[in-house]
Each structure stands twice: as structure tokens, then as C-alpha cells.
PDB file of C-alpha atoms and ligand atoms in Angstrom:
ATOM      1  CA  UNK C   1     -25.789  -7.811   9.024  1.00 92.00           C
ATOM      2  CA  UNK C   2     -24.529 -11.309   9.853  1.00 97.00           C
ATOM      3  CA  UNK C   3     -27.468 -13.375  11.638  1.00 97.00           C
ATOM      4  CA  UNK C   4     -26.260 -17.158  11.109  1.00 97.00           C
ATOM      5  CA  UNK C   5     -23.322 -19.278  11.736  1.00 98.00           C
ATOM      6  CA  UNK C   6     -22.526 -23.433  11.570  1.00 98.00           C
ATOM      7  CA  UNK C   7     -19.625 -24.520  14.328  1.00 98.00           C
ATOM      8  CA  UNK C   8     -18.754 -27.924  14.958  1.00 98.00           C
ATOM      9  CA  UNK C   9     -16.890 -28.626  18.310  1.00 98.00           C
ATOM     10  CA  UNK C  10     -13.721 -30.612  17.664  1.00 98.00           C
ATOM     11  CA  UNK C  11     -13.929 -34.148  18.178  1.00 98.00           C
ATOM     12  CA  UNK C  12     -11.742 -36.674  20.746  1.00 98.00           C
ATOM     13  CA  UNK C  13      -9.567 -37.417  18.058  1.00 98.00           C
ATOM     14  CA  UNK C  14      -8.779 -34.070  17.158  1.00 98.00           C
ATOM     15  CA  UNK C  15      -4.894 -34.128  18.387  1.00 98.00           C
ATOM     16  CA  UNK C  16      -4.177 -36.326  14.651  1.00 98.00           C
ATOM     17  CA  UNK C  17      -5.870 -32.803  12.850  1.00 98.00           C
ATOM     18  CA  UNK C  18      -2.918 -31.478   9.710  1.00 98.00           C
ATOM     19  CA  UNK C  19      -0.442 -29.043  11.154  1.00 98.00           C
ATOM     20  CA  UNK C  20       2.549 -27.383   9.874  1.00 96.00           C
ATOM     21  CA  UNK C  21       3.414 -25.759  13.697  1.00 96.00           C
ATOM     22  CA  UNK C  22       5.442 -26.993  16.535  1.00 95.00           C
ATOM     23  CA  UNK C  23       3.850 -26.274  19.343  1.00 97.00           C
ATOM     24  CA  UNK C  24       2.999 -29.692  20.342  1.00 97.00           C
ATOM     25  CA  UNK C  25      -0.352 -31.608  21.091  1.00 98.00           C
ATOM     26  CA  UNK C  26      -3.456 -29.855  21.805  1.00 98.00           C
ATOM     27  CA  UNK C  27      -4.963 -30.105  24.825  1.00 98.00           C
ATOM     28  CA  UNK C  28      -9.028 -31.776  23.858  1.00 98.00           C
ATOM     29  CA  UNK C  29      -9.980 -30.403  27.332  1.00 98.00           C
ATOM     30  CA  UNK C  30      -8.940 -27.132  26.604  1.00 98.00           C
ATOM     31  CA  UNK C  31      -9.824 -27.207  23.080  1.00 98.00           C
ATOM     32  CA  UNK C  32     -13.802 -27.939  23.682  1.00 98.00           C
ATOM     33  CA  UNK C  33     -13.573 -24.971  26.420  1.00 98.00           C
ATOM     34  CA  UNK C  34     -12.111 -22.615  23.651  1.00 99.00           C
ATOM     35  CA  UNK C  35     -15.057 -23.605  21.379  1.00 99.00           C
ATOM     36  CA  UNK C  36     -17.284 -23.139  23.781  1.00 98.00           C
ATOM     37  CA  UNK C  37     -16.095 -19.600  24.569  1.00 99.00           C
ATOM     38  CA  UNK C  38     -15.847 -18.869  20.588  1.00 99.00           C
ATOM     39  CA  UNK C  39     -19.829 -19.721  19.926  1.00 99.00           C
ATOM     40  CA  UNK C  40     -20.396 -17.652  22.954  1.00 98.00           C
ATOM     41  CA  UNK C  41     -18.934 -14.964  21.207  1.00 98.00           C
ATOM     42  CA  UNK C  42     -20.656 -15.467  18.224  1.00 98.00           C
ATOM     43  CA  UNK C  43     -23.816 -15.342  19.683  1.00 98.00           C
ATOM     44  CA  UNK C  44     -23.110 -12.117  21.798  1.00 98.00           C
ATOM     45  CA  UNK C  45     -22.414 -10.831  18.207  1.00 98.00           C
ATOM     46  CA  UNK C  46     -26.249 -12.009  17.584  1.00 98.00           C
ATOM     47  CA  UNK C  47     -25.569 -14.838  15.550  1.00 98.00           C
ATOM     48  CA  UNK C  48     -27.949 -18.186  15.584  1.00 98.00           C
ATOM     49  CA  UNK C  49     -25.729 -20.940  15.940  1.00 98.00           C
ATOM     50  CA  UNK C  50     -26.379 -24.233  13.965  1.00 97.00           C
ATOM     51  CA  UNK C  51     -24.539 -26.987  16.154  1.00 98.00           C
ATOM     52  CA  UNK C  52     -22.737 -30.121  13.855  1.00 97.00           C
ATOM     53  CA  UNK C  53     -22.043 -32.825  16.097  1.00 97.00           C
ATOM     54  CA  UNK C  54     -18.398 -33.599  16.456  1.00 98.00           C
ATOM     55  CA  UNK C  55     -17.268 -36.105  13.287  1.00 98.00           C
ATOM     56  CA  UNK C  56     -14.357 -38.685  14.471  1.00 98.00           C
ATOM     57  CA  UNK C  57     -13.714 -39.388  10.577  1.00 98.00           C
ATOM     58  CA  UNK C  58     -12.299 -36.293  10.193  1.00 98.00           C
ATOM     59  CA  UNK C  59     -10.421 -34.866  12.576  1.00 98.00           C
ATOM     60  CA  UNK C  60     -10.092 -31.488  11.041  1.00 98.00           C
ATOM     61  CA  UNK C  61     -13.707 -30.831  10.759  1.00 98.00           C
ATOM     62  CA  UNK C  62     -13.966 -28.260  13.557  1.00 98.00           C
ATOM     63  CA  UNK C  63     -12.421 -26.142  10.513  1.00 98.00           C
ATOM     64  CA  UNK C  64     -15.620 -25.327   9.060  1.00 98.00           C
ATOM     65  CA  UNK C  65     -14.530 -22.428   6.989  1.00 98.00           C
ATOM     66  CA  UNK C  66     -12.945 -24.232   4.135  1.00 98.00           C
ATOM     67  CA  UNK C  67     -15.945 -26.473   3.479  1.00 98.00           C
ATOM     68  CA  UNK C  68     -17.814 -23.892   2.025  1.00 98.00           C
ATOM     69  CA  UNK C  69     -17.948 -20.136   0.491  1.00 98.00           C
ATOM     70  CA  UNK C  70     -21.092 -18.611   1.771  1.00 97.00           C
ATOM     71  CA  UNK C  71     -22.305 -14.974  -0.213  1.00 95.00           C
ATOM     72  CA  UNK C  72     -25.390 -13.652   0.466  1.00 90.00           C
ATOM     73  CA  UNK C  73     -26.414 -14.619  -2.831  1.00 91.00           C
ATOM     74  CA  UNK C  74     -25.551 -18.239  -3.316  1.00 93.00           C
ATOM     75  CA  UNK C  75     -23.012 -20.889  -1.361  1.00 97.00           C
ATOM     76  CA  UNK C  76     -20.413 -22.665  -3.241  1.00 98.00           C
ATOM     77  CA  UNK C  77     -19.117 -26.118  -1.826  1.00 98.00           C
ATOM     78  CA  UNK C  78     -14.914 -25.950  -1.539  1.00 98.00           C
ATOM     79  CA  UNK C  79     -12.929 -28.988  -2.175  1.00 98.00           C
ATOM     80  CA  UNK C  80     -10.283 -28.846   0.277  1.00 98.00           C
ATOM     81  CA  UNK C  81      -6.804 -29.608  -1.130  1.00 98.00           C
ATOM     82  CA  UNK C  82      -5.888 -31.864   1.683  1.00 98.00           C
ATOM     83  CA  UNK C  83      -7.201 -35.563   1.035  1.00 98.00           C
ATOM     84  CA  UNK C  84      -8.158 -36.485   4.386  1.00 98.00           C
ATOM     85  CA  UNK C  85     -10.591 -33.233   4.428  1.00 98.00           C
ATOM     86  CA  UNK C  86     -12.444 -34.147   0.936  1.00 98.00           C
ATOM     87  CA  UNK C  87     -14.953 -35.976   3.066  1.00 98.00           C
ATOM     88  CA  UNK C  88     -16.298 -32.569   5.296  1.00 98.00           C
ATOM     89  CA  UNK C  89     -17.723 -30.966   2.548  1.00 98.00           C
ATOM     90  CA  UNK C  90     -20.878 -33.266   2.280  1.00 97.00           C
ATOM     91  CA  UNK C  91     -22.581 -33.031   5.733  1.00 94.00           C
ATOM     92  CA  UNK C  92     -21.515 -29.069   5.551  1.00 97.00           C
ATOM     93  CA  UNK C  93     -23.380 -29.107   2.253  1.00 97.00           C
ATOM     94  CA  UNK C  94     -27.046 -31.049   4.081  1.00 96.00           C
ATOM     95  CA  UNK C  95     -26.627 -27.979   6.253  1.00 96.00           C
ATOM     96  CA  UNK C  96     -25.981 -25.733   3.663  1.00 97.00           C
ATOM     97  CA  UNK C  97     -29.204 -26.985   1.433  1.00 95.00           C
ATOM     98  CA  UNK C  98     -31.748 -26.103   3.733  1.00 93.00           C
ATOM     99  CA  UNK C  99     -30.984 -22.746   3.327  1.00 91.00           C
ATOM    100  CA  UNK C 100     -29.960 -22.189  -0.268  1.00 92.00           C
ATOM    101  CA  UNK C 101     -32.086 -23.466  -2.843  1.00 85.00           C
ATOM    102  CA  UNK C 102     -29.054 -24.305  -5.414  1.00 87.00           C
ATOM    103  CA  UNK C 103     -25.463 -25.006  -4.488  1.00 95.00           C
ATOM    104  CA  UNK C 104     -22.579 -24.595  -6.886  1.00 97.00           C
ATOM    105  CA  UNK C 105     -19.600 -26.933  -6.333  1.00 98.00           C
ATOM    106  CA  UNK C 106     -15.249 -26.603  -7.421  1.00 98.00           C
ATOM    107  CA  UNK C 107     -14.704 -29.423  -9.709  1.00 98.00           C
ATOM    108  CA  UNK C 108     -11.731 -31.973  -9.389  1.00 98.00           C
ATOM    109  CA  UNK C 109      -9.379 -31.160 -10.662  1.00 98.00           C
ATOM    110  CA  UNK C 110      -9.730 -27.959  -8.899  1.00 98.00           C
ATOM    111  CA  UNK C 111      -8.629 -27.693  -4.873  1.00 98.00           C
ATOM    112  CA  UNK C 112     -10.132 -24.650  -2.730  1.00 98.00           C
ATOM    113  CA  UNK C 113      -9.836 -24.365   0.513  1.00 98.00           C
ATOM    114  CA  UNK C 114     -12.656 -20.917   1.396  1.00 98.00           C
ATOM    115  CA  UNK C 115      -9.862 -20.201   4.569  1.00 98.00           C
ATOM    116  CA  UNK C 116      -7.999 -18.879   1.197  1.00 98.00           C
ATOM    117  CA  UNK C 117     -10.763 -16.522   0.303  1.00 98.00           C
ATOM    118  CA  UNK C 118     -11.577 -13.195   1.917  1.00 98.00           C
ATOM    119  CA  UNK C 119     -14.530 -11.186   0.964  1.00 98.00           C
ATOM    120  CA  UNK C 120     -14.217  -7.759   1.097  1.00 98.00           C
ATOM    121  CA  UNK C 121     -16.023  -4.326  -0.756  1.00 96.00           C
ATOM    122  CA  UNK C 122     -14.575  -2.782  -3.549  1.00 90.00           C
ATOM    123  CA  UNK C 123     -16.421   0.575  -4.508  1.00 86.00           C
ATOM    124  CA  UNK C 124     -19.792  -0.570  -2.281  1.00 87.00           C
ATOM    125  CA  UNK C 125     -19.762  -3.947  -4.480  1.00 92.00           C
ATOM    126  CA  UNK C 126     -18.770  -7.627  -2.864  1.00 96.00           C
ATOM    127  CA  UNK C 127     -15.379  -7.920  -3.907  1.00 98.00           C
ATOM    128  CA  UNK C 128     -13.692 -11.214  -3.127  1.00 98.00           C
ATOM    129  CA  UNK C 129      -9.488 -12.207  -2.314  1.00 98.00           C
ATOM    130  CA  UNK C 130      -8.580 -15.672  -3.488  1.00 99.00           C
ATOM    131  CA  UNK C 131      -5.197 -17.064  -2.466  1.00 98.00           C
ATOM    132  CA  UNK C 132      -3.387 -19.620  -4.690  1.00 98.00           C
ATOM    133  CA  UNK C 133      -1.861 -21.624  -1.779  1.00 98.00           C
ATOM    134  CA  UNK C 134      -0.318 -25.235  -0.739  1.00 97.00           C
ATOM    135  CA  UNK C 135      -4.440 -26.106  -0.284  1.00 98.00           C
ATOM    136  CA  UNK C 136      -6.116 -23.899  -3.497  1.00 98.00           C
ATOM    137  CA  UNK C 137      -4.973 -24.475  -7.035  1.00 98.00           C
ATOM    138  CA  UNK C 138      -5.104 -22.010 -10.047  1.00 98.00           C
ATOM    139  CA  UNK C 139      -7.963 -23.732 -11.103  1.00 98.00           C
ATOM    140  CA  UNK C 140      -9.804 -23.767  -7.892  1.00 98.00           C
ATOM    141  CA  UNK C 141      -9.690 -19.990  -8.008  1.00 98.00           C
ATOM    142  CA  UNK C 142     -10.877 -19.998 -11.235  1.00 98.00           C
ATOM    143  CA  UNK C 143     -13.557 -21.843 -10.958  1.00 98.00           C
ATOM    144  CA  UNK C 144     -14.918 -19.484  -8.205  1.00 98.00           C
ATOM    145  CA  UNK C 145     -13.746 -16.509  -9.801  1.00 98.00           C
ATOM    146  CA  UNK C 146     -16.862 -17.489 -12.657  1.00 98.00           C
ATOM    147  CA  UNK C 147     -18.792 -18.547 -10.234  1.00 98.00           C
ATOM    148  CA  UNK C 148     -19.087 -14.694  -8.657  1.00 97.00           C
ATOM    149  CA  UNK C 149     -19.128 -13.204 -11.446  1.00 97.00           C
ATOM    150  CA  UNK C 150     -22.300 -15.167 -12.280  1.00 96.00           C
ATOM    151  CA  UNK C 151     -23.449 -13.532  -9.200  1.00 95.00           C
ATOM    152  CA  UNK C 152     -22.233 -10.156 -10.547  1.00 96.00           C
ATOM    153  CA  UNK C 153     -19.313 -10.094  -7.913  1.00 97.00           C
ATOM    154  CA  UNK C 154     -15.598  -9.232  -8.515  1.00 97.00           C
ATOM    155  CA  UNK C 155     -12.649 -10.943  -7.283  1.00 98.00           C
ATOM    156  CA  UNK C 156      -8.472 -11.096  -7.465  1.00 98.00           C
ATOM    157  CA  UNK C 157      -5.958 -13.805  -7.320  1.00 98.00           C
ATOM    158  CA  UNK C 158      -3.372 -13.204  -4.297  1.00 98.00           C
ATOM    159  CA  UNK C 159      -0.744 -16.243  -5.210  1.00 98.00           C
ATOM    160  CA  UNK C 160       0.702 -16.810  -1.508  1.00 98.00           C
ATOM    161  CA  UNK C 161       2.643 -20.004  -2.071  1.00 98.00           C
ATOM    162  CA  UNK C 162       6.153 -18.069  -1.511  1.00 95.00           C
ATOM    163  CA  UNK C 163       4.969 -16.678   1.752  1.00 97.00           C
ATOM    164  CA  UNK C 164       6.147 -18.330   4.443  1.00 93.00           C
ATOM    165  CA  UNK C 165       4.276 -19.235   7.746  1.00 93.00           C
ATOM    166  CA  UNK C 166       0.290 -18.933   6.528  1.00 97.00           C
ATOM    167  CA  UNK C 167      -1.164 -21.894   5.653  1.00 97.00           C
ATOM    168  CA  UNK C 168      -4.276 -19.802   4.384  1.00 98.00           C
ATOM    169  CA  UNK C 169      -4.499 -16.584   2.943  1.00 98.00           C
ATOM    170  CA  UNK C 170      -6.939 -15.278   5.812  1.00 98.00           C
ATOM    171  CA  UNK C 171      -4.231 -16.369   7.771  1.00 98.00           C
ATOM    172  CA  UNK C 172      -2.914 -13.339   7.409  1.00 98.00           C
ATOM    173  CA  UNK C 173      -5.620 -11.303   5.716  1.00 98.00           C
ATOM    174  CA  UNK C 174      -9.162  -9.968   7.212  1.00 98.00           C
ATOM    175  CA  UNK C 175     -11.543  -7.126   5.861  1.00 98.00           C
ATOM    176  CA  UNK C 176     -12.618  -5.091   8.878  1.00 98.00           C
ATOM    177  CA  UNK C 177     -15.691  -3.442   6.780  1.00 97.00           C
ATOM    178  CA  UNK C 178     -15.052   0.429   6.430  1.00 95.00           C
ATOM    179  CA  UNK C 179     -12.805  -0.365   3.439  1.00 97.00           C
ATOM    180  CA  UNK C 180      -9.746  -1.359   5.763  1.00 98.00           C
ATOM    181  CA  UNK C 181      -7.771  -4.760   5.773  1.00 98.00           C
ATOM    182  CA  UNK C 182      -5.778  -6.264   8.291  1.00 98.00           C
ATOM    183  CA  UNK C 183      -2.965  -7.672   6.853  1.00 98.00           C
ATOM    184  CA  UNK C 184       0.446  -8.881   7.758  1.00 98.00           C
ATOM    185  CA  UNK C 185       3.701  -7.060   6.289  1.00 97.00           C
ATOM    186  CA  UNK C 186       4.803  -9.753   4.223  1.00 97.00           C
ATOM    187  CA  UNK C 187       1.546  -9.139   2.199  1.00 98.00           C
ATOM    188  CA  UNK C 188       1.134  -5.791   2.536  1.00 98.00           C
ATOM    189  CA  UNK C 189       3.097  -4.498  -0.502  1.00 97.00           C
ATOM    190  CA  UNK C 190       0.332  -6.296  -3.032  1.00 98.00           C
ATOM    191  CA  UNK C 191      -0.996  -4.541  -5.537  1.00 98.00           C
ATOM    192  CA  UNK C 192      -4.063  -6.088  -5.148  1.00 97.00           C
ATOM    193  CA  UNK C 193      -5.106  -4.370  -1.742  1.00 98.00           C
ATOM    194  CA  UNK C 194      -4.376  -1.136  -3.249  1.00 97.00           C
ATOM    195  CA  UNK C 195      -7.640   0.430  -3.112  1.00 96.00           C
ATOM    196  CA  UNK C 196      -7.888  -0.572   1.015  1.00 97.00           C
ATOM    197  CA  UNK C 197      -6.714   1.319   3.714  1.00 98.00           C
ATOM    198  CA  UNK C 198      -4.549  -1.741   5.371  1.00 98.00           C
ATOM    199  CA  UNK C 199      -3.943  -2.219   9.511  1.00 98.00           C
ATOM    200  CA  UNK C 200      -0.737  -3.208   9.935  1.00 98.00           C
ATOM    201  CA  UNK C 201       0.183  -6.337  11.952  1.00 97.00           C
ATOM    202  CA  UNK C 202       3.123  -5.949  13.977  1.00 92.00           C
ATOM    203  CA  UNK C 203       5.893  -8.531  14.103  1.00 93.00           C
ATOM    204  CA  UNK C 204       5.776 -10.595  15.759  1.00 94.00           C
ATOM    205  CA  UNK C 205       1.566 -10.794  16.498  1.00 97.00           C
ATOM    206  CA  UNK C 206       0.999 -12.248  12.891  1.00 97.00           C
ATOM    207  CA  UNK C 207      -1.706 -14.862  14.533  1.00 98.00           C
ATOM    208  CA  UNK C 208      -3.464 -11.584  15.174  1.00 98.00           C
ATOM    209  CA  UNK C 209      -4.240 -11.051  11.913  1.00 98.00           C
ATOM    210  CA  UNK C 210      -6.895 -13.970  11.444  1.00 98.00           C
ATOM    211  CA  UNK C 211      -9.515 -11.797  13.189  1.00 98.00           C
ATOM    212  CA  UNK C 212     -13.217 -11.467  12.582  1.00 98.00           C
ATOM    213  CA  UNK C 213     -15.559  -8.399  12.439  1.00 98.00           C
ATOM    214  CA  UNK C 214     -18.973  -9.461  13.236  1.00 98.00           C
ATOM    215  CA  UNK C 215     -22.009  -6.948  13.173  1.00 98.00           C
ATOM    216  CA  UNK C 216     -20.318  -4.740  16.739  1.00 97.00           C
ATOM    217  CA  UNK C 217     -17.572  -6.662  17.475  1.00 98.00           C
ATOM    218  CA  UNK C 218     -14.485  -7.978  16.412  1.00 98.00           C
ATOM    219  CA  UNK C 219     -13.234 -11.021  17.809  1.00 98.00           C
ATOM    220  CA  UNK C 220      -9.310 -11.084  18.053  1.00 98.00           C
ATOM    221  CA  UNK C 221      -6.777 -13.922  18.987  1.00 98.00           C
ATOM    222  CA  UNK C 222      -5.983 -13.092  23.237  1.00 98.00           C
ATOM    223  CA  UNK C 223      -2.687 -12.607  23.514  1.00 98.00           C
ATOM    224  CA  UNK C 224      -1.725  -9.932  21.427  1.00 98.00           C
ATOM    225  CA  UNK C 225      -2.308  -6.654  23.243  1.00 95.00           C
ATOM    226  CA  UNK C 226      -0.736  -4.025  20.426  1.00 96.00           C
ATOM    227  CA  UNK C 227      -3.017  -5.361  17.871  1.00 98.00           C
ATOM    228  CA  UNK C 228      -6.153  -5.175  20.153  1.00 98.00           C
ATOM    229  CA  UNK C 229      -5.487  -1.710  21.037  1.00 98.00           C
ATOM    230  CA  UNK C 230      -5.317  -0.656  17.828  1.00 98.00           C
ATOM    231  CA  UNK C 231      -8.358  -1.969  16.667  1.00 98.00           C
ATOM    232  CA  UNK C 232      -9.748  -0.134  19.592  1.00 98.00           C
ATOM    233  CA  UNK C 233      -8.154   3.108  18.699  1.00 98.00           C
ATOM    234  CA  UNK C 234     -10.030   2.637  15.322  1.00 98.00           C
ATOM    235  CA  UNK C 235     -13.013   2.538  17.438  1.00 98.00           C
ATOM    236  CA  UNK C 236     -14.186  -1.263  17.188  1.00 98.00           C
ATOM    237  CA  UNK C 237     -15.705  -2.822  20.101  1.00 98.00           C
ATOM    238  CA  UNK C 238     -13.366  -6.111  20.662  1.00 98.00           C
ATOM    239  CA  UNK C 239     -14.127  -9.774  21.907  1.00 98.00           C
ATOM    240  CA  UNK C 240     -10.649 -11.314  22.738  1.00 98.00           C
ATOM    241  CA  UNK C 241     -10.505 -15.133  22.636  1.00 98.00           C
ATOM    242  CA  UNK C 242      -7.729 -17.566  23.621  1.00 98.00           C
ATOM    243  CA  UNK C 243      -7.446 -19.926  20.772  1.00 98.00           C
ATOM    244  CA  UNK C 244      -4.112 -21.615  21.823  1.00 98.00           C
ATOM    245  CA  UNK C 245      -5.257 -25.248  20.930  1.00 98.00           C
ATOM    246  CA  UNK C 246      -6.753 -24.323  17.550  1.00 98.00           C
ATOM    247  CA  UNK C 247      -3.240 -22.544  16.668  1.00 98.00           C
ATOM    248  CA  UNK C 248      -1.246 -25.757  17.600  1.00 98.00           C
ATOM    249  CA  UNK C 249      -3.474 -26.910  14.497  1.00 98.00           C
ATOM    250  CA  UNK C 250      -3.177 -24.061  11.856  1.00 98.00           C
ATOM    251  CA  UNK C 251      -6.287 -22.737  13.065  1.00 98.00           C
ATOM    252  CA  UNK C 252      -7.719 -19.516  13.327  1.00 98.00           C
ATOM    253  CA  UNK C 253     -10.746 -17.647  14.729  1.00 98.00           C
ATOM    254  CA  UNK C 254     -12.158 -17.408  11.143  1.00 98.00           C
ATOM    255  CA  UNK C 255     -11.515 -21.068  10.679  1.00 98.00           C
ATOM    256  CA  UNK C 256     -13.748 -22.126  13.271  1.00 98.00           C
ATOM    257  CA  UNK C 257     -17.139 -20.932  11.493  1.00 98.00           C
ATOM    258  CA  UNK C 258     -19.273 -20.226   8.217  1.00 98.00           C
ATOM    259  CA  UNK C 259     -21.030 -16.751   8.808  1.00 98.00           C
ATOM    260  CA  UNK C 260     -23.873 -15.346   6.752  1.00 96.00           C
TER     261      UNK C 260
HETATM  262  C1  CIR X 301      -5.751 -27.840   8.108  1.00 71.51           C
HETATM  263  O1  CIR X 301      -4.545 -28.066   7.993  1.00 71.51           O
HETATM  264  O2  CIR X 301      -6.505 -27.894   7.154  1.00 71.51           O
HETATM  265  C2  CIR X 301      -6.306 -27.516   9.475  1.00 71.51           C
HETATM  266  N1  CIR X 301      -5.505 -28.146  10.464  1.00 71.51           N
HETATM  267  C3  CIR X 301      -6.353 -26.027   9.714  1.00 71.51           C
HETATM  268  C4  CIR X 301      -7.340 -25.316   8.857  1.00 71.51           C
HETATM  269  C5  CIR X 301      -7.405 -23.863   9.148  1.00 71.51           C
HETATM  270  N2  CIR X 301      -8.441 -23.254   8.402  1.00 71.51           N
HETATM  271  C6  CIR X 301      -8.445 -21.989   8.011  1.00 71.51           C
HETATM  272  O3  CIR X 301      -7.474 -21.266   8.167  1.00 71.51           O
HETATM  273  N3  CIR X 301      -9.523 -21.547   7.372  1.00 71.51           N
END
């Protein structure tokens, strides 16, 4: 059971936030109404929101995620592999000490980005996904890789730098619970998610797969009806959410929150 999550709305200078898409300038307007919708949905979910104020010095902050690997044993502090996002990690981790008494950090010259990690079960134990990406290096998956197993969890490598349009490996990977993953096809023939049963994403609604089960409900990208209906066929209760201005940005419903 998920009870807690830290947001942090974007802030006015959020149109000069990293992107590798094309589909222009976000609208800020728009943007803050999204967010406000999203934390709605999280707390429909019954999650407690913790509130960071907006922070002009970095205009990707609103992209919580990667600050920060949350277990429900201990929190590890990421260290983002883009420069201009090295500085989010420290107010994430004043937030982060109030509620775990020890922190455990990735070490320069590790890079991890936690939108490249997806936690999943593997034979009812936490089993974890790490992708090797553009953002996380071999030895930032390493590093966490001994940090879990300190904590007596397991976890793969998923190397996803030849695959093309996901910045993040839970760009196009989410565990659903029930031992399924949603993945997208160009990842779907890895050995590693052998022991899943894997949702298919259909061409074409790849955004879709960046979804989010949370206690009830999942919350799913609006806009892409096949995918929605199958996660209802599968019997999950679905929040839809446009996120059009966090996509202009490489962003994701994931990306937009640390859960525990
Ligand atoms: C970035 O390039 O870092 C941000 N514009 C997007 C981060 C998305 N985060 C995620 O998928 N966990």
C-alpha cells in the first residue's frame, strides 16, 4: 500500500526544461493545470501529498522521480546524468531525511537517473529493472545494484542505449503488480522480463506505456484509448490524465512523483 508522495509543480521557467521531442514549447498555463489534475489523482489514489515549492534554478525539477529511489526499506539519492539536474537532488534529499533515518547516495563517477529504474516482484520478493541509458552509467547501476542487495533485494541490468525514442527506461516499462509489465515492443523480446506476463503497447501509443498503478487505480496518459481499454479488460480501475505539456519535455506520469 502506497500512502505518500513528493510533487513539485513546474516552475515559470519551465519551457528551457531538457528535451529530445519536437513538439514545441509547453504551454506554463496548461502545464500547472496538468499538475494540478495529476496530485488530484494521486490523492484520490489516497496518497498524502508533500508539496516542494516550484525551484527556478532548475527547470526540470517538476521531474521528481529521478532525484531519488525510494524502497520501503531505505531511499537512495540518484545523481542525474544531466549536469544542469545535479543540483535537485539536495532539497529532494531534506525531504527525504525526515522520513528515513539513513540515506545512501550514487557516487561520481556514477550517473542514475531512478526514471531508469522500475521496481517490480520477482517470486513475492522486490525485484528491481535498471536501465543503462544516455542519463545512467554502468556504474550507476552498479552502485544500486549493492545497494539492494544490502537490503536483501534483487535486481537486472536492461542496457537501453540502442533503443530509440525513450529517454528512460520507465519510459517504456511499468510493473502493474500481479506479476505483469507493460512494456513497449521494442523491449519486449528481453530476456530479462521473462518471468512477467508483459501488456503489450500498441504502436503507435508508446507514451502509454509510462503508466502508474497506485493502490486501485492506474493512472494512464489520456489519449490513448486501446491501451486504456485494455487495462480495463484486465480489470484495473483507470484514472486518465492529459499530460501533453510534460511530454513536450520527456516527461511522463511516473516522472512527475516519488511514491512510497
Ligand atoms: C529530462 O530530460 O531529464 C526531463 N526533461 C525529463 C525527465 C523525465 N523523467 C522520467 O522519465 N523519470
Amino acid at each position: 500500500m502506497l500512502t505518500k508522495a513528493i510533487v513539485r509543480a513546474p516552475g515559470a521557467n519551465y519551457a528551457e526544461a531538457l528535451t529530445t521531442m519536437d513538439l514545441g514549447a509547453p504551454n506554463y498555463e496548461r502545464a500547472l493545470r496538468q499538475h494540478v489534475a495529476y496530485c488530484w489523482a494521486l490523492e484520490r489514489s489516497g496518497l498524502r501529498l508533500t508539496r516542494l515549492e516550484p525551484d527556478e534554478r532548475f527547470p526540470d525539477a517538476t521531474f521528481v522521480e529521478d532525484t531519488a529511489l525510494v524502497t520501503n526499506r531505505e531511499a537512495i539519492l540518484a545523481r542525474p546524468g544531466a549536469a544542469s539536474r545535479l543540483g535537485e537532488v539536495e532539497s529532494i534529499s531534506t525531504v527525504l531525511y525526515r522520513v528515513f533515518h539513513e540515506l545512501h547516495s550514487i557516487r561520481e563517477p556514477a550517473t542514475l537517473d531512478a526514471g531508469d529504474v522500475c521496481e517490480t516482484e520477482q517470486e513475492g520478493k522486490n525485484h528491481f529493472f535498471i536501465g543503462i541509458s544516455q542519463r545512467t552509467n554502468e556504474e550507476g547501476a552498479q552502485q544500486l545494484a549493492k545497494w539492494l542487495v544490502s537490503y536483501g533485494f534483487t535486481s537486472a541490468f536492461v542496457d537501453i542505449r540502442g533503443v530509440k525514442n525513450i529517454l528512460h527506461l520507465k519510459s517504456g516499462l511499468a510493473y502493474l503488480g500481479d506479476n505483469r509489465l507493460v512494456v513497449i515492443d521494442s523491449l519486449a523480446d528481453r530476456n530479462e522480463f521473462r518471468r512477467h506476463d508483459l501488456v503489450h503497447v500498441n504502436a503507435g501509443e508508446e507514451y502509454a506505456a509510462n503508466c502508474v498503478r497506485l493502490n486501485d487505480y492506474v493512472l494512464v496518459a489520456a489519449g490513448y484509448p486501446n491501451f486504456e481499454a485494455q487495462l480495463r479488460k484486465l480489470g484495473y480501475q483507470t484514472i486518465s490524465l492529459e499530460m501533453s505539456e510534460f511530454q513536450k519535455k520527456d516527461g511522463g506520469l511516473s516522472c512527475l512523483s516519488l511514491r512510497f
